[in-house]
PDB file of C-alpha atoms in Angstrom:
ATOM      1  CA  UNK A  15      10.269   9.072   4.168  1.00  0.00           C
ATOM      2  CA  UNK A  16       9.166  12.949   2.990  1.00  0.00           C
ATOM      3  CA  UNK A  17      11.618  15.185   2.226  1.00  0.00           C
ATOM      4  CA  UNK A  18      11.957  17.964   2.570  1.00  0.00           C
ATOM      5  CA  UNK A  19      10.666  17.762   6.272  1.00  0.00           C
ATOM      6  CA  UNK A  20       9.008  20.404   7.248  1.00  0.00           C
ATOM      7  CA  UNK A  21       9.010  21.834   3.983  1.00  0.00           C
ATOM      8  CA  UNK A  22       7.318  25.321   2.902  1.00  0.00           C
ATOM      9  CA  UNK A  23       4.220  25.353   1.021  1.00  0.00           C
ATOM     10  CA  UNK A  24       5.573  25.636  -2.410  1.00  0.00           C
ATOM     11  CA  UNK A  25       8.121  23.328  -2.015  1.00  0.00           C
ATOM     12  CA  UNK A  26       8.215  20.049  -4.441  1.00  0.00           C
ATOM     13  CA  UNK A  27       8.052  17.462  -1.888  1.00  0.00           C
ATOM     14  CA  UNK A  28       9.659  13.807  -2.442  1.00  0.00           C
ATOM     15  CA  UNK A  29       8.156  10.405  -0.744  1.00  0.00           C
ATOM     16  CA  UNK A  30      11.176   7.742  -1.275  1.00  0.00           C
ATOM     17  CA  UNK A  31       8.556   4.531  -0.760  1.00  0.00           C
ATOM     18  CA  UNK A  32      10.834   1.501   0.307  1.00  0.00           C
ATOM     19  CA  UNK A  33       9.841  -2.158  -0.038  1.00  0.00           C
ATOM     20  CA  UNK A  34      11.591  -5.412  -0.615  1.00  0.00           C
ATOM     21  CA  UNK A  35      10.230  -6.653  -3.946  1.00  0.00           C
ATOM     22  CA  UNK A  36      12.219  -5.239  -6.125  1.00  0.00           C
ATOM     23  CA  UNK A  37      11.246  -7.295  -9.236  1.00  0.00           C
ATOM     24  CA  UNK A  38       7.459  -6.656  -8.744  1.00  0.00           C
ATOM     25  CA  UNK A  39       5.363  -3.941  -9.852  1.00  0.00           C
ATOM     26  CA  UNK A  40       3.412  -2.645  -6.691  1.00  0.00           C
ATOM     27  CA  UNK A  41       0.600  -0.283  -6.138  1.00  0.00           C
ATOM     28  CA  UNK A  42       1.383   2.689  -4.251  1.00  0.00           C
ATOM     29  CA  UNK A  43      -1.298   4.452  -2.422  1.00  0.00           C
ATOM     30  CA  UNK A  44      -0.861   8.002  -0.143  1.00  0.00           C
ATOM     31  CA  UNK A  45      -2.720   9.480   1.727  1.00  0.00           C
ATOM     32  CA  UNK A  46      -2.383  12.985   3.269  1.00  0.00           C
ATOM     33  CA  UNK A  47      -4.718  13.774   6.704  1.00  0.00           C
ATOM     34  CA  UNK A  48      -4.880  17.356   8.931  1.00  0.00           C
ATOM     35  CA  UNK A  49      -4.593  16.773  12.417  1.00  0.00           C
ATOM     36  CA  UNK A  50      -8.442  16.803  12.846  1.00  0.00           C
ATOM     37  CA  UNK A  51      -7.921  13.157  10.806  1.00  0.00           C
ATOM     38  CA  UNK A  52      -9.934  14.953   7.546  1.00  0.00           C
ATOM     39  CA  UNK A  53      -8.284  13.254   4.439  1.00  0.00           C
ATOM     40  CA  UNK A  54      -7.026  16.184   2.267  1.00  0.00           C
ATOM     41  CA  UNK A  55      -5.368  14.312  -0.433  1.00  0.00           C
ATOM     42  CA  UNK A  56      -5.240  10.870  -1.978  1.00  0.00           C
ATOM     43  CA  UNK A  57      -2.637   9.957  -4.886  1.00  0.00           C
ATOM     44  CA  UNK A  58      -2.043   6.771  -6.009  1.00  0.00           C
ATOM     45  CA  UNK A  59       0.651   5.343  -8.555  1.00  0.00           C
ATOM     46  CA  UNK A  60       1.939   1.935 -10.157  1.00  0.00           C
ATOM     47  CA  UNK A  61       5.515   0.813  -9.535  1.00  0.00           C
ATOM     48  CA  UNK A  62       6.897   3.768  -7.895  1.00  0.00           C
ATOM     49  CA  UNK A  63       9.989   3.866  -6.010  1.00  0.00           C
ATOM     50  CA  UNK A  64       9.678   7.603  -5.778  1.00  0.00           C
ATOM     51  CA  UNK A  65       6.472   9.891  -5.403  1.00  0.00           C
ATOM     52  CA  UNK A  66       6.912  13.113  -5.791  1.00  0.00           C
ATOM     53  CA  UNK A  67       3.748  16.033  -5.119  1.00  0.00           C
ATOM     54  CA  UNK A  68       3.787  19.550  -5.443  1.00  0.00           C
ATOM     55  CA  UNK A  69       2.505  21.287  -2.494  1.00  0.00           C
ATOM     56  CA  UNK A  70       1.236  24.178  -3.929  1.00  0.00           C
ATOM     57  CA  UNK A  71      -0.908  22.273  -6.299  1.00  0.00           C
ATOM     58  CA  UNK A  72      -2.029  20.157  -3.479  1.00  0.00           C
ATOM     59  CA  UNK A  73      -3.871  23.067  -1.780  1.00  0.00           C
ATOM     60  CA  UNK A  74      -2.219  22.300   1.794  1.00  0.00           C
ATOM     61  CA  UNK A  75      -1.818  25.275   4.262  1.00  0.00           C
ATOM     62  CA  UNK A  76       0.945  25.562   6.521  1.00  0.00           C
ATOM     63  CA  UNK A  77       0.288  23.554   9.431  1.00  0.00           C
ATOM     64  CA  UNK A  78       0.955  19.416  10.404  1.00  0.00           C
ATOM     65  CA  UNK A  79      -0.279  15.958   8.548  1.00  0.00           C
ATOM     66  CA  UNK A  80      -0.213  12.675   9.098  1.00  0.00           C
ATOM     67  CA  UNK A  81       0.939  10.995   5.256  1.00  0.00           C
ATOM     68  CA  UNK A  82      -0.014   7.057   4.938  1.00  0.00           C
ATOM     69  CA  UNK A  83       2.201   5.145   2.458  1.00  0.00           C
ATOM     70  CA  UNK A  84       0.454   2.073   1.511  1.00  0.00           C
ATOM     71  CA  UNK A  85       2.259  -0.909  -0.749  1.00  0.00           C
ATOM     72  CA  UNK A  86       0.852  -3.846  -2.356  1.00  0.00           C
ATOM     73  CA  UNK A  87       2.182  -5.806  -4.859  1.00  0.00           C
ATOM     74  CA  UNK A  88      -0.025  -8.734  -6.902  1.00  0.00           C
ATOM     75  CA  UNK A  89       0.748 -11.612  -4.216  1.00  0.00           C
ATOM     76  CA  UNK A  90       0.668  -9.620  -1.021  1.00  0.00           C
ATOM     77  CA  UNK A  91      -1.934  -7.385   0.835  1.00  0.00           C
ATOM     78  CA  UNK A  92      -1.535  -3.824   1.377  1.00  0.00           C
ATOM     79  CA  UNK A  93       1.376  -3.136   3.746  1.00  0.00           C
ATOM     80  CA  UNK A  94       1.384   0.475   5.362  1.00  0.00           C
ATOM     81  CA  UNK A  95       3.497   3.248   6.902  1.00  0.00           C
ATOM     82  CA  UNK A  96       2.623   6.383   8.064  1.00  0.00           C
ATOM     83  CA  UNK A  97       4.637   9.603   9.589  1.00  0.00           C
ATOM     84  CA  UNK A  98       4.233  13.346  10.162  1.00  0.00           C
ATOM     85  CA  UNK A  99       4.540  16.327   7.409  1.00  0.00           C
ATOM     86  CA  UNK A 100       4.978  19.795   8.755  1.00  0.00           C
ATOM     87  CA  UNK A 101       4.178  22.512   6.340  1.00  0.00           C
ATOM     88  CA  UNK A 102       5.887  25.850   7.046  1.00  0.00           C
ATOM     89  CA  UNK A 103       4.781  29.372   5.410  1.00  0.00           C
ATOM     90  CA  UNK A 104       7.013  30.435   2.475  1.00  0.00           C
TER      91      UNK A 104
END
């Protein structure tokens, strides 16, 4: 889940990741697309419970994305969930 949703274009935007392994260290992989399915951004972090970008440093203009959230810890494959971002103008 993003928050804040839609969020302006300077806003510091928040990805709570959820997964139920809380005693392993996971991979966390996101993935930001524009509605023509272009990927725009890719970040990826180790045991994170919480992601959080910048959107002005990301370069996004106002407009809607798909996000991908995709977790994997050492014994399991990649698991993945995706929703909508809606960028506003400032």
């Amino acid at each position: 889940m993003a928050y804040p949703n839609p969020a302006k274009s300077n806003d510091q935007l928040t990805i709570q990741i959820d997964y139920n392994r809380p005693d392993e260290l996971v991979e966390t992989h996101i993935y930001f697309y524009d509605m023509a399915g272009r990927m725009v951004h890719f970040a990826a972090q180790d045991d994170a419970k919480h992601v959080q970008c910048n959107l002005a440093q990301l370069g996004l203009a106002p407009g809607i994305y798909t996000y991908q959230v995709q977790v994997k810890t050492k014994t399991t494959s990649f698991v993945t969930k995706s929703s909508k971002l809606i960028i506003t103008y400032e």
